Short mmCIF file of C-alpha atoms in Angstrom, two decimals:
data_model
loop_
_atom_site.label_atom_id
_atom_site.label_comp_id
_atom_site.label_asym_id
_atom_site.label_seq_id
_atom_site.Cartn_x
_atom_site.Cartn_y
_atom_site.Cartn_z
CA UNK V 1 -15.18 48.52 31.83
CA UNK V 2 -16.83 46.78 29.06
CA UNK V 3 -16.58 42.48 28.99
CA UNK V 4 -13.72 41.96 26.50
CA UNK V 5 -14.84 38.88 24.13
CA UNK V 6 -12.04 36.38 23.77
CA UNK V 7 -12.70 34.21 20.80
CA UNK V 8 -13.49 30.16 21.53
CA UNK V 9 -10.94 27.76 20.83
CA UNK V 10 -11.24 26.22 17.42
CA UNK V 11 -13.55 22.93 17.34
CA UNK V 12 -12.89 21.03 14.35
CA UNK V 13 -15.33 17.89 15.04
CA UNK V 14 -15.19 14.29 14.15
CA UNK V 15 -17.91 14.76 11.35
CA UNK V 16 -18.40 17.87 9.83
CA UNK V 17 -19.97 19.85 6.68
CA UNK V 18 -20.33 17.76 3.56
CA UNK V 19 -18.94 14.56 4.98
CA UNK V 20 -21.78 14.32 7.61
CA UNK V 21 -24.28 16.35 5.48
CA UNK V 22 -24.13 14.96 1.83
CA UNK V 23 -23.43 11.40 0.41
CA UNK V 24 -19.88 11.21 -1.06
CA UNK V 25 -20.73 9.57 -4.61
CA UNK V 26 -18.63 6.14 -5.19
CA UNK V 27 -19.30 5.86 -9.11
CA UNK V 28 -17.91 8.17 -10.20
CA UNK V 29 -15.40 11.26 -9.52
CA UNK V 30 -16.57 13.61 -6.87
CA UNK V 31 -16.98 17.38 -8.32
CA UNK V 32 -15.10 18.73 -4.96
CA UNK V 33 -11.90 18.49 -3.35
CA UNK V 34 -12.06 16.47 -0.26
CA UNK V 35 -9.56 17.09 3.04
CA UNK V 36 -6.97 14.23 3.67
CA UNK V 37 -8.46 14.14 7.00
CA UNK V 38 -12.04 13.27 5.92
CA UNK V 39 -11.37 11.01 3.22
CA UNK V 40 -9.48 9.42 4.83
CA UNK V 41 -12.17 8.79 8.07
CA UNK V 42 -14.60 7.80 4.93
CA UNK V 43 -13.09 5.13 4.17
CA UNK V 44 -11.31 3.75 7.00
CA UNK V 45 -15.09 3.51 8.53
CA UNK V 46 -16.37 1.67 5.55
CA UNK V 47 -13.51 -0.54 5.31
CA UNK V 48 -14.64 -1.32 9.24
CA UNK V 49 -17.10 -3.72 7.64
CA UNK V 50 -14.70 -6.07 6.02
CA UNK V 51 -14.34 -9.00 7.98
CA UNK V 52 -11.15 -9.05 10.13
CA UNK V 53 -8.40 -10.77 8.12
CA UNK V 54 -6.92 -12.21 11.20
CA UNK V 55 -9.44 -13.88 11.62
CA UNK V 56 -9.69 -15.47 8.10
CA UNK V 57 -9.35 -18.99 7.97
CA UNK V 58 -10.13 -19.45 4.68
CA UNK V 59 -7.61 -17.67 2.80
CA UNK V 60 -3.71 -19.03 2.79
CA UNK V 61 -2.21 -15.61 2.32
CA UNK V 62 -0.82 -13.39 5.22
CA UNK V 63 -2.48 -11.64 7.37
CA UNK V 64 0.41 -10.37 9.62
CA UNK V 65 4.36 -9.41 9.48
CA UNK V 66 7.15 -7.58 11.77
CA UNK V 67 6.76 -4.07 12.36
CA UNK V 68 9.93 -3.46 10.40
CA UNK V 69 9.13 -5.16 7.08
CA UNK V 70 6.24 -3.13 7.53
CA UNK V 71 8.11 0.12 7.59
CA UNK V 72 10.99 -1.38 4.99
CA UNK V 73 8.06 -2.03 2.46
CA UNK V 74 5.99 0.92 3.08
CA UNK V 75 9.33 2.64 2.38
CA UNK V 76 9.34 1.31 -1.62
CA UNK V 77 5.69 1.23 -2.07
CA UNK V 78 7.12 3.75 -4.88
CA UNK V 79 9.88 1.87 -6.36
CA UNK V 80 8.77 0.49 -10.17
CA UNK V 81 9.98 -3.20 -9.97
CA UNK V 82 10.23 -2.69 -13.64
CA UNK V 83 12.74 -0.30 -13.58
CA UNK V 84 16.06 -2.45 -12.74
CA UNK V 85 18.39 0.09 -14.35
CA UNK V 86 17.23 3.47 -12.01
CA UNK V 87 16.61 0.62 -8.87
CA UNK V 88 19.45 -1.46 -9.05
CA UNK V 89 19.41 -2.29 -5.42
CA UNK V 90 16.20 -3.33 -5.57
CA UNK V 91 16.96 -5.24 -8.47
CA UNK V 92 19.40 -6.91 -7.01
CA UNK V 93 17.50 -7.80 -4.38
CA UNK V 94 15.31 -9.45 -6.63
CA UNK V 95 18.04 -11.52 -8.07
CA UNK V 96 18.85 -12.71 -4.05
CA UNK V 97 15.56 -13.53 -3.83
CA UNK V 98 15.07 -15.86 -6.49
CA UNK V 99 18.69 -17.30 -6.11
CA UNK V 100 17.76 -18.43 -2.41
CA UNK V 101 14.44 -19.98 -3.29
CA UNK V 102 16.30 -22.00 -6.10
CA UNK V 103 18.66 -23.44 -3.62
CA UNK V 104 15.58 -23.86 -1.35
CA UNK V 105 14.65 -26.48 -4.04
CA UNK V 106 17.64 -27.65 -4.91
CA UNK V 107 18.04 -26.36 -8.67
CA UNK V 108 21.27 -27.20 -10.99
CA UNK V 109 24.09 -24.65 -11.48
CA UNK V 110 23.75 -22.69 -8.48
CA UNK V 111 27.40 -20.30 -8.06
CA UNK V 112 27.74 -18.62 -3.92
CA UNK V 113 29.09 -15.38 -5.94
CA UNK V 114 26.54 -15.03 -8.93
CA UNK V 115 22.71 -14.68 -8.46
CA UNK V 116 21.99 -14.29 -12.23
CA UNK V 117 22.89 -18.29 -12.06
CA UNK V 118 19.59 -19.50 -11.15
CA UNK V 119 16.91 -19.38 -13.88
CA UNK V 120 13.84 -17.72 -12.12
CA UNK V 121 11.74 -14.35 -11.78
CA UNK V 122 9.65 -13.32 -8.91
CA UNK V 123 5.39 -12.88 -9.77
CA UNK V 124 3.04 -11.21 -8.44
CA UNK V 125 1.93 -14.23 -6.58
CA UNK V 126 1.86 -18.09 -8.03
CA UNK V 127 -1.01 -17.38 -10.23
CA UNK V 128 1.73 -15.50 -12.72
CA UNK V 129 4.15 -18.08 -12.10
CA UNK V 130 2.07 -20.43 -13.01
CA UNK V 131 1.36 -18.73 -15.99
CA UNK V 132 5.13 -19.25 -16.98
CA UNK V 133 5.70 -22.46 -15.88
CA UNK V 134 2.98 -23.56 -18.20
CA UNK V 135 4.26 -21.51 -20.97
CA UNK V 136 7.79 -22.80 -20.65
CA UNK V 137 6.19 -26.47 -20.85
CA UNK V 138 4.12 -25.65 -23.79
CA UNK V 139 6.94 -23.88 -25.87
CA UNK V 140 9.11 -26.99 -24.95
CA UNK V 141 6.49 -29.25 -26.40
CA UNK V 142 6.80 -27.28 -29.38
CA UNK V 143 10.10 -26.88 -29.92
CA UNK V 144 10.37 -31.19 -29.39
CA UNK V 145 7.40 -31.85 -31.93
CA UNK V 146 8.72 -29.22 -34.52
CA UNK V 147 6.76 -27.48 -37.00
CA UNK V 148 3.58 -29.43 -37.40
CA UNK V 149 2.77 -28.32 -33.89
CA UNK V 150 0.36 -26.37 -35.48
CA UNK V 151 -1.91 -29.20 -36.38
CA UNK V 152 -1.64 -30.81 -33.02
CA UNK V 153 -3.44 -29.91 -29.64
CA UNK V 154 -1.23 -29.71 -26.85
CA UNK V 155 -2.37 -31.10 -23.05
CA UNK V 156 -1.88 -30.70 -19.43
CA UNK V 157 -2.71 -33.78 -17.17
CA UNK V 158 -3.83 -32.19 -13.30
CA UNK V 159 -6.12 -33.54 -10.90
CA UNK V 160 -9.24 -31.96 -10.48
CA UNK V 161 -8.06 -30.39 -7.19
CA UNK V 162 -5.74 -27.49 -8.79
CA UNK V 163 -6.41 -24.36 -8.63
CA UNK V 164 -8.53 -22.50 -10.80
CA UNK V 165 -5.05 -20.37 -12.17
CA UNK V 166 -4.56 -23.48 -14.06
CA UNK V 167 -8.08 -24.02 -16.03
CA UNK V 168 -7.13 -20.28 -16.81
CA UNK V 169 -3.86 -21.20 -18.17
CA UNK V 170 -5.46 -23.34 -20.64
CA UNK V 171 -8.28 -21.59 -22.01
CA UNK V 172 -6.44 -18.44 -22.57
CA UNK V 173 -3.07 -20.09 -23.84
CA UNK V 174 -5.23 -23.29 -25.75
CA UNK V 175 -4.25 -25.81 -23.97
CA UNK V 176 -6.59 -28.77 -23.65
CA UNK V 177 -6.50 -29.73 -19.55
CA UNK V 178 -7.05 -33.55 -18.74
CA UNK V 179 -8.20 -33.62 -15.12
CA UNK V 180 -7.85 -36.42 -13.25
CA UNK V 181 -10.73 -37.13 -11.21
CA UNK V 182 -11.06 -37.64 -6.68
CA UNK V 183 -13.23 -39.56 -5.58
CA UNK V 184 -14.68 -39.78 -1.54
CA UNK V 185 -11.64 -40.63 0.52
CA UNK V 186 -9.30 -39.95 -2.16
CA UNK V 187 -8.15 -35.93 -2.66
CA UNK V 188 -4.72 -36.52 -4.90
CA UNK V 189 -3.75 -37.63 -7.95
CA UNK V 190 -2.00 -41.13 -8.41
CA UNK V 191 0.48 -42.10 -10.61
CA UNK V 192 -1.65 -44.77 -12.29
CA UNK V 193 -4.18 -41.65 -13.27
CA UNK V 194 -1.31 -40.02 -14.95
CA UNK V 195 0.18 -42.91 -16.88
CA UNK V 196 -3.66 -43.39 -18.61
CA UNK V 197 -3.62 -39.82 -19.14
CA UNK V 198 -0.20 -38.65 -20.77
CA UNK V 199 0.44 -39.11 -24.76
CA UNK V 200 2.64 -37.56 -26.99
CA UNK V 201 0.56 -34.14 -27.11
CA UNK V 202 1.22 -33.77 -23.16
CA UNK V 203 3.14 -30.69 -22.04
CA UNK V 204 4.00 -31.89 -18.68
CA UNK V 205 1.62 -32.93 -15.83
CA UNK V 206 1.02 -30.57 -12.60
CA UNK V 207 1.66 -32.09 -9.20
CA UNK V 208 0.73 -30.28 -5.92
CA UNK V 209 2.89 -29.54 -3.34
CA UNK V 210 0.15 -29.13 -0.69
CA UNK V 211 -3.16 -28.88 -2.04
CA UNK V 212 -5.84 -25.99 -1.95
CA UNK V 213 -8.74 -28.20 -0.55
CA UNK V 214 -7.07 -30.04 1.74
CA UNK V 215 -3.57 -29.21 2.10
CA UNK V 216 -2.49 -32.73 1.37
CA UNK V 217 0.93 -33.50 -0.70
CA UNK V 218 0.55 -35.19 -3.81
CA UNK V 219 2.92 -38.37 -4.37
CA UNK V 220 5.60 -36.09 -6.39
CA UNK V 221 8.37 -39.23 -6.27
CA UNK V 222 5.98 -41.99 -7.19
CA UNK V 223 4.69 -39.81 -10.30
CA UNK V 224 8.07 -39.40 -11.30
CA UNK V 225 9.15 -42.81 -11.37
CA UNK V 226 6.22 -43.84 -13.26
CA UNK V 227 6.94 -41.24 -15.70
CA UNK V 228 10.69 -41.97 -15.58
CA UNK V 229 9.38 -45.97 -16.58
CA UNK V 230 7.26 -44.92 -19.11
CA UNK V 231 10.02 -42.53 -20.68
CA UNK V 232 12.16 -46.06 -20.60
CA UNK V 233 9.41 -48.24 -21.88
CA UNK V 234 8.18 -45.77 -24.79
CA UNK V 235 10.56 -43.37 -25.32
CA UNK V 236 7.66 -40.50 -24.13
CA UNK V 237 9.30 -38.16 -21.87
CA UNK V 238 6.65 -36.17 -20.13
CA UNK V 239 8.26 -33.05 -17.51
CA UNK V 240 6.31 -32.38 -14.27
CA UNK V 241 5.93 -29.04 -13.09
CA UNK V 242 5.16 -28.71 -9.09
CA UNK V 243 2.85 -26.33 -7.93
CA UNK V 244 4.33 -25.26 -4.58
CA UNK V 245 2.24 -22.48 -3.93
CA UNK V 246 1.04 -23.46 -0.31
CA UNK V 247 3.86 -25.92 0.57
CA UNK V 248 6.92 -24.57 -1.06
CA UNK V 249 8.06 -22.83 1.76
CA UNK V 250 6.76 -25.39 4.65
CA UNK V 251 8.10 -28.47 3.13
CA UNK V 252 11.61 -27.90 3.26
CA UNK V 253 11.32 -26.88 6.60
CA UNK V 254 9.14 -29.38 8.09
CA UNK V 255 10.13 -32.34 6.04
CA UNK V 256 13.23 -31.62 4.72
CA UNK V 257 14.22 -35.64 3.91
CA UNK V 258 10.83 -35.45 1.62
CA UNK V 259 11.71 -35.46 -2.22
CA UNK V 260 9.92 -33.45 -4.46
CA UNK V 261 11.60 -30.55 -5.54
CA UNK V 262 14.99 -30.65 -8.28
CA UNK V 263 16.07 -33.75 -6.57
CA UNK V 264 13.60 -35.84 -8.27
CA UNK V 265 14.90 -35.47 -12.50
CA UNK V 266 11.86 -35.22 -13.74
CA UNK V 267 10.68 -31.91 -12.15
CA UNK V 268 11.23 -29.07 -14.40
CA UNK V 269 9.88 -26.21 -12.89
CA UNK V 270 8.08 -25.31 -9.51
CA UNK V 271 6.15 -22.58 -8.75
CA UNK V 272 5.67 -20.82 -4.80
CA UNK V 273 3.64 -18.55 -3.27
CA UNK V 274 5.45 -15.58 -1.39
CA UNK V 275 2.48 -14.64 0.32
CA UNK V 276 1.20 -17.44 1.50
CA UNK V 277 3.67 -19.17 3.70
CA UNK V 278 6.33 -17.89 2.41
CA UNK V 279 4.88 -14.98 5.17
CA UNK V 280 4.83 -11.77 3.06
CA UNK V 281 2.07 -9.70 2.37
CA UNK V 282 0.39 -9.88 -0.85
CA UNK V 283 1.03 -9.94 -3.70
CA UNK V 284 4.72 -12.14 -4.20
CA UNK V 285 5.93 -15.38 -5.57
CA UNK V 286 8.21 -17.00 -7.55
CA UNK V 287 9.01 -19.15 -10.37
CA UNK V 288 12.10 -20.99 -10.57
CA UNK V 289 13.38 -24.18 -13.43
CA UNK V 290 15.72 -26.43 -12.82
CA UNK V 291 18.48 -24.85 -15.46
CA UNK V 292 18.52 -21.89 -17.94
CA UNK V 293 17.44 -24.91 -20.89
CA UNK V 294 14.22 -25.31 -19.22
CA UNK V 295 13.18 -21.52 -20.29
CA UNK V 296 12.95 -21.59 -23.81
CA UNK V 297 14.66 -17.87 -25.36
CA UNK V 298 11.85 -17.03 -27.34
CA UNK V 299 10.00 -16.23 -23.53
CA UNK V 300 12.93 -13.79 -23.03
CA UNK V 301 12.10 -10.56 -24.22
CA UNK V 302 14.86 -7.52 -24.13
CA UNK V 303 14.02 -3.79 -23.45
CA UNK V 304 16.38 -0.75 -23.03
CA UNK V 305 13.96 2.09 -23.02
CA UNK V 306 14.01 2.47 -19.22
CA UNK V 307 17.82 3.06 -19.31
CA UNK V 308 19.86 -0.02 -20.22
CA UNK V 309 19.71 -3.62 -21.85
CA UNK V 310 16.72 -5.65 -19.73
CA UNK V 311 15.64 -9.49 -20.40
CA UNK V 312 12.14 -9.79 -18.88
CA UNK V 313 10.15 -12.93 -18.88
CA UNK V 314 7.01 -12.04 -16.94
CA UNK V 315 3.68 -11.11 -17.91
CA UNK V 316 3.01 -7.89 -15.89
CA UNK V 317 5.40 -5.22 -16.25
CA UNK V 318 5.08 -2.22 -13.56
CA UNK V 319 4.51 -3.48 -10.33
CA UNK V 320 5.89 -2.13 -6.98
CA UNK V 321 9.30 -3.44 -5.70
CA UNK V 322 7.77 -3.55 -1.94
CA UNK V 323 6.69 -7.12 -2.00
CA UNK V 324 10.21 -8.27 -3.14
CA UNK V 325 11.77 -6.14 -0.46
CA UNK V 326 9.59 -7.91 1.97
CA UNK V 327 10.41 -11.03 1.42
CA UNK V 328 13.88 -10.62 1.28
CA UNK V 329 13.51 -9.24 4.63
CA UNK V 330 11.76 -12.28 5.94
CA UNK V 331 14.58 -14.68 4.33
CA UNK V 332 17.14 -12.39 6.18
CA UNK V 333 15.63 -11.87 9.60
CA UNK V 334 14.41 -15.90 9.33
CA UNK V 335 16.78 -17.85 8.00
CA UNK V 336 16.60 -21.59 7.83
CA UNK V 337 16.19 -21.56 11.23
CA UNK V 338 13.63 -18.95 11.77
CA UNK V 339 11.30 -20.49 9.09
CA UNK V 340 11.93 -24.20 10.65
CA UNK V 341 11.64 -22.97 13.84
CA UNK V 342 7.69 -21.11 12.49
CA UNK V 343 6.57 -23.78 10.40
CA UNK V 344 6.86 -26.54 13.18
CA UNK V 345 5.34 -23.95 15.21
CA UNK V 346 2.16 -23.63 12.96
CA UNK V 347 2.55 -27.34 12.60
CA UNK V 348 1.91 -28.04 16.19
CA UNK V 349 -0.81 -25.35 16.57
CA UNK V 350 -2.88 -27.49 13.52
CA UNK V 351 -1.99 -30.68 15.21
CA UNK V 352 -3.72 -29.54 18.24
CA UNK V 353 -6.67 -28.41 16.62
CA UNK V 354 -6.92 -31.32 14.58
CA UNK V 355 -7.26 -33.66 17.33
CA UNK V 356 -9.59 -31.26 19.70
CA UNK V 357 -11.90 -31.65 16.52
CA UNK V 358 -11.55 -35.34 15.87
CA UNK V 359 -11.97 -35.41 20.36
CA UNK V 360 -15.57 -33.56 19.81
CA UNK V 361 -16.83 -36.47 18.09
CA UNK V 362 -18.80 -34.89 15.23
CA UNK V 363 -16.08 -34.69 13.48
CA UNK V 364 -13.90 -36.86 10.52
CA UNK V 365 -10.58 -35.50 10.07
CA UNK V 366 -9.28 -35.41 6.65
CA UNK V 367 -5.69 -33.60 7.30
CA UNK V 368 -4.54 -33.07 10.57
CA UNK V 369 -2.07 -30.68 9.98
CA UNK V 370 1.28 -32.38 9.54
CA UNK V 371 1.95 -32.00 6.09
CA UNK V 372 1.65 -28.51 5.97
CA UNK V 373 -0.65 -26.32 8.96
CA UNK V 374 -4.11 -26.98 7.24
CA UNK V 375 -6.85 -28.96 8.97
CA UNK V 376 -9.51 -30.12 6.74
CA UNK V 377 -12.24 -32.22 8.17
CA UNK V 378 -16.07 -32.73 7.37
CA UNK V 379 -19.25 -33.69 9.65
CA UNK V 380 -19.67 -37.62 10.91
CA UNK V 381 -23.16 -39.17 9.82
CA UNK V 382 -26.39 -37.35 9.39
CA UNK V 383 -26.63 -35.10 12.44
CA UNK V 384 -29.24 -32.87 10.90
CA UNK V 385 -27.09 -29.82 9.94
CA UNK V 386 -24.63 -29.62 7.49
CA UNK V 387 -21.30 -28.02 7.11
CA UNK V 388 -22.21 -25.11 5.76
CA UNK V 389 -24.64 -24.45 8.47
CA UNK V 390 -21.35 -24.51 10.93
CA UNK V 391 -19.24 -22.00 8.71
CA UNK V 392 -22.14 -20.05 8.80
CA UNK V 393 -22.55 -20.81 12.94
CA UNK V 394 -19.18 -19.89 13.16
CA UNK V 395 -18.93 -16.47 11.18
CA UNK V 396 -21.37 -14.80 14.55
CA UNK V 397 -18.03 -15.38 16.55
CA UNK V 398 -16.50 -13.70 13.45
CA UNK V 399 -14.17 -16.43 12.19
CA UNK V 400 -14.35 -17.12 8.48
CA UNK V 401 -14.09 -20.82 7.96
CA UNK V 402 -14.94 -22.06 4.58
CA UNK V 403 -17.31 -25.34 3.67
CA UNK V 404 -16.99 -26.33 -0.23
CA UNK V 405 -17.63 -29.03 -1.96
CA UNK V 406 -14.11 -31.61 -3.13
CA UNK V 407 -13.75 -31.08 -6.58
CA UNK V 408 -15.19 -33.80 -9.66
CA UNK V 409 -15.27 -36.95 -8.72
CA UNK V 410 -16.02 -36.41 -4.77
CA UNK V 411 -19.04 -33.10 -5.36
CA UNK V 412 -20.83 -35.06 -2.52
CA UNK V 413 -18.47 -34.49 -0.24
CA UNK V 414 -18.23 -31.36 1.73
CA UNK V 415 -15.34 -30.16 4.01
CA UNK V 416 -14.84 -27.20 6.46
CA UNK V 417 -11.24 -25.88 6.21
CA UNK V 418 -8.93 -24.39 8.91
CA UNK V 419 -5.54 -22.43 7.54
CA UNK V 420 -3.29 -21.90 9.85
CA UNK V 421 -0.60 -18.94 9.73
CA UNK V 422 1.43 -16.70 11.50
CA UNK V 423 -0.67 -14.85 13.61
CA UNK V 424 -3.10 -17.74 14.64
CA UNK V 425 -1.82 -18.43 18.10
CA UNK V 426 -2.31 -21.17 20.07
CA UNK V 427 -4.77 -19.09 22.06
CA UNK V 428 -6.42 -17.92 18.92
CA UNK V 429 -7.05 -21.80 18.21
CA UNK V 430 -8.61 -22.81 21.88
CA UNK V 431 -10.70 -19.82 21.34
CA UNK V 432 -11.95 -21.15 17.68
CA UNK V 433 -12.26 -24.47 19.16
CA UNK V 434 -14.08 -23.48 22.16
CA UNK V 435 -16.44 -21.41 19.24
CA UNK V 436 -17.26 -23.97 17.33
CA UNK V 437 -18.23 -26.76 20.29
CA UNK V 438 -20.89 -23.76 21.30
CA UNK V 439 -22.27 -23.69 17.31
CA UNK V 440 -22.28 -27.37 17.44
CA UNK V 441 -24.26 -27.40 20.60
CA UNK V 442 -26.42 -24.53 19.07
CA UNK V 443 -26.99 -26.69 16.09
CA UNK V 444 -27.67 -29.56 17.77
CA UNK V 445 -30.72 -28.22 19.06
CA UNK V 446 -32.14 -25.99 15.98
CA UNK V 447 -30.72 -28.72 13.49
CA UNK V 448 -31.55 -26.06 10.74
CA UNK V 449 -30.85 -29.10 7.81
CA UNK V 450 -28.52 -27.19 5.45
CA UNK V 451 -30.02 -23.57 5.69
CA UNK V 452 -27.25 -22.04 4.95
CA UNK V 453 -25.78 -24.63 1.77
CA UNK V 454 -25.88 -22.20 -1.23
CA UNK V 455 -24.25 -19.44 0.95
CA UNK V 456 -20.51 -20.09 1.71
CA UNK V 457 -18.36 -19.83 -1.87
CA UNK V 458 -14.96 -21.64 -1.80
CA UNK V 459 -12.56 -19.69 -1.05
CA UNK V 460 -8.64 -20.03 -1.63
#
């Protein structure tokens, strides 16, 4: 009887035809169809060489969340923020959202039963918020000078620590910035800087609730109650906005007796970053003013082409209602509680690493982590390497820890930077500390003498 031939199993390998045979062009649109499968395995393998975000001490934002505000948000990726009328759920969760970071800060005319109450919009992150916030100042200013506004050159008074949102803000909505300059030892702004710096031209003056260089809190009060003399003594009455993108959501929580927020008068507006410690994914924040009279109407625009009567006062328009819905599931799961019982959590994990670093002696600590979980610190004396060689020591273990230069006023002075979030675990931080005593040792014998200075770009 002849062999009957039973036909192999199909093999369907790893790497097949085109995908392990031709180059898949990235400029511009392939001429072929391509199987989920394989484009898929493309890119996941190139996306391999990204650094691991976990890892990522440089960057504030989140790098980790809960399972199920995974799923919730991966569940909306598709719903249009935009469209309020055909996602009123999602609107509404919006509204929640905003209402509960206006009480977080304390705003006026708050109602238990009516989120449209507080005056605020979520962003897509603090960069758009700030955008707002500065537009609400400037239209004020305008609006208070009257019509020869156009003749007259409106100001913001920052330190030279904000971030860079905020020399954007003023170029592309002419604004002339006054920085106020650090110098070595010295990373805020004081109130004596502002009081030189304000006129009659000045839109308001930015004050930082936790700083992107060092994660220090700027003297909010004591600005206030300069400017609140100086409104007394001559009648100029200046509003301060508070950036809040890195602290707005640890302060409260770790310090909650600290005023800075809507308790202080002066403070008009505040801005916060969703996705930084607010522990979302990117990209969410918020914007919030102290009452409805602190947005000026002409902001407000109204559309009712997507199905009924909409006010919008942001400056993107379509943008995916996932980030809202993760945050709101972070409030809910968290609570006051939850978010206390995190941020002292972080808190201590910085505080430990802080003072294993200052223990190494090669070390100066700049912030030790109590104000918010960022440790900031910078190299004692001349010990024949510089910071940058460490970051770059450092990034063979795989961590990403950033060396910059402080900002005008203090460009000699460099500073590694260690951000610590949700997902940094104490264990993570023996093992980073354990890393970087081997680099030191390492450098201590090469002393390379700043090979690697021009290579490390600040990062946010």
């Amino acid at each position: 009887m002849p062999h009957k031939h039973h036909r192999a199993p199909h093999i369907s390998p790893a790497y097949t035809g085109r995908l392990a045979m031709a180059p898949v062009p990235s400029l511009r649109l392939p001429d072929d169809a391509m199987e989920p499968g394989a484009a898929y395995r493309f890119i996941h393998d190139e996306l391999m060489l990204d650094g691991s975000s976990r890892l990522n001490l440089a960057t504030f934002v989140t790098t980790w969340m809960d399972p199920e505000a995974e799923k919730l948000m991966a569940e909306t990726f598709d719903k249009n923020m935009i469209d309020k009328d055909e996602y009123p759920a999602t609107a509404a969760i919006e509204a929640r959202c905003v209402s509960m970071v206006a009480d977080l800060f304390h705003a006026e005319g708050l109602s238990d039963d009516d989120a449209s109450a507080a005056c605020g919009v979520s962003t897509i992150g603090s960069s758009e918020a700030v955008m707002l916030g500065g537009l609400a100042m400037k239209w004020r200013w305008r609006e208070k000078v009257g019509k020869d506004w156009k003749g007259r050159t409106p100001n913001l008074v920052m330190g030279s620590n904000v971030q860079v949102v905020w020399e954007k803000f003023c170029r592309y909505f002419d604004v002339e910035p006054r920085y106020l300059p650090m110098e070595e030892g010295r990373y805020v702004i004081t109130p004596e800087q502002v009081l030189d710096a304000v006129d009659e031209d000045t839109i308001g003056v930015v004050a930082i609730l936790g700083t992107t260089y060092t994660g220090e809190l700027e003297p909010i009060a004591e600005i206030c109650a300069a400017l609140d003399q100086l409104s007394q003594d001559k009648g100029l009455d200046i509003p301060v906005h508070v950036d809040a993108a890195s602290g707005g959501f640890v302060v409260p929580f770790l310090h909650p007796d600290l005023e800075w927020d809507f308790r202080l008068p002066r403070v008009v507006s505040i801005n916060v970053s969703g996705h930084k410690y607010g522990l979302t994914y990117p990209g969410i924040g918020f914007v919030v003013w102290r009452s409805k009279e602190y947005l000026p109407e002409d902001l407000v625009f109204r559309v009712n082409y997507l199905g009924g009567d909409m006010p919008t006062f942001t400056l993107n328009f379509s943008r995916p209602g996932n980030q809202v819905v993760g945050q709101y599931y972070n409030f809910l799961r968290l609570g006051r509680a939850g978010y206390t019982q995190v941020m002292q959590c972080l808190s201590q994990t910085a505080r430990w690493l802080g003072d294993e670093l200052r223990d190494s002696e090669h070390f100066e600590l700049i912030t030790d982590g109590s104000a918010i979980p960022v440790v900031s610190f910078r190299l004692k004396g001349k010990p024949g390497y510089t910071e940058f060689d460490v970051s770059e020591g450092l990034r063979s273990f795989g961590w990403q820890v950033p060396a910059y230069s402080m900002p005008e006023g203090a460009t000699d002075v460099v500073v590694l930077r260690v951000v610590v979030r949700e997902g940094f675990s104490a264990d993570l931080a023996r093992a980073l500390k354990e890393d970087t005593i081997t680099v030191l040792g390492r450098l201590d014998a090469l002393k390379p003498r700043g090979a690697f200075d021009d290579l490390q770009p600040f990062a946010h």
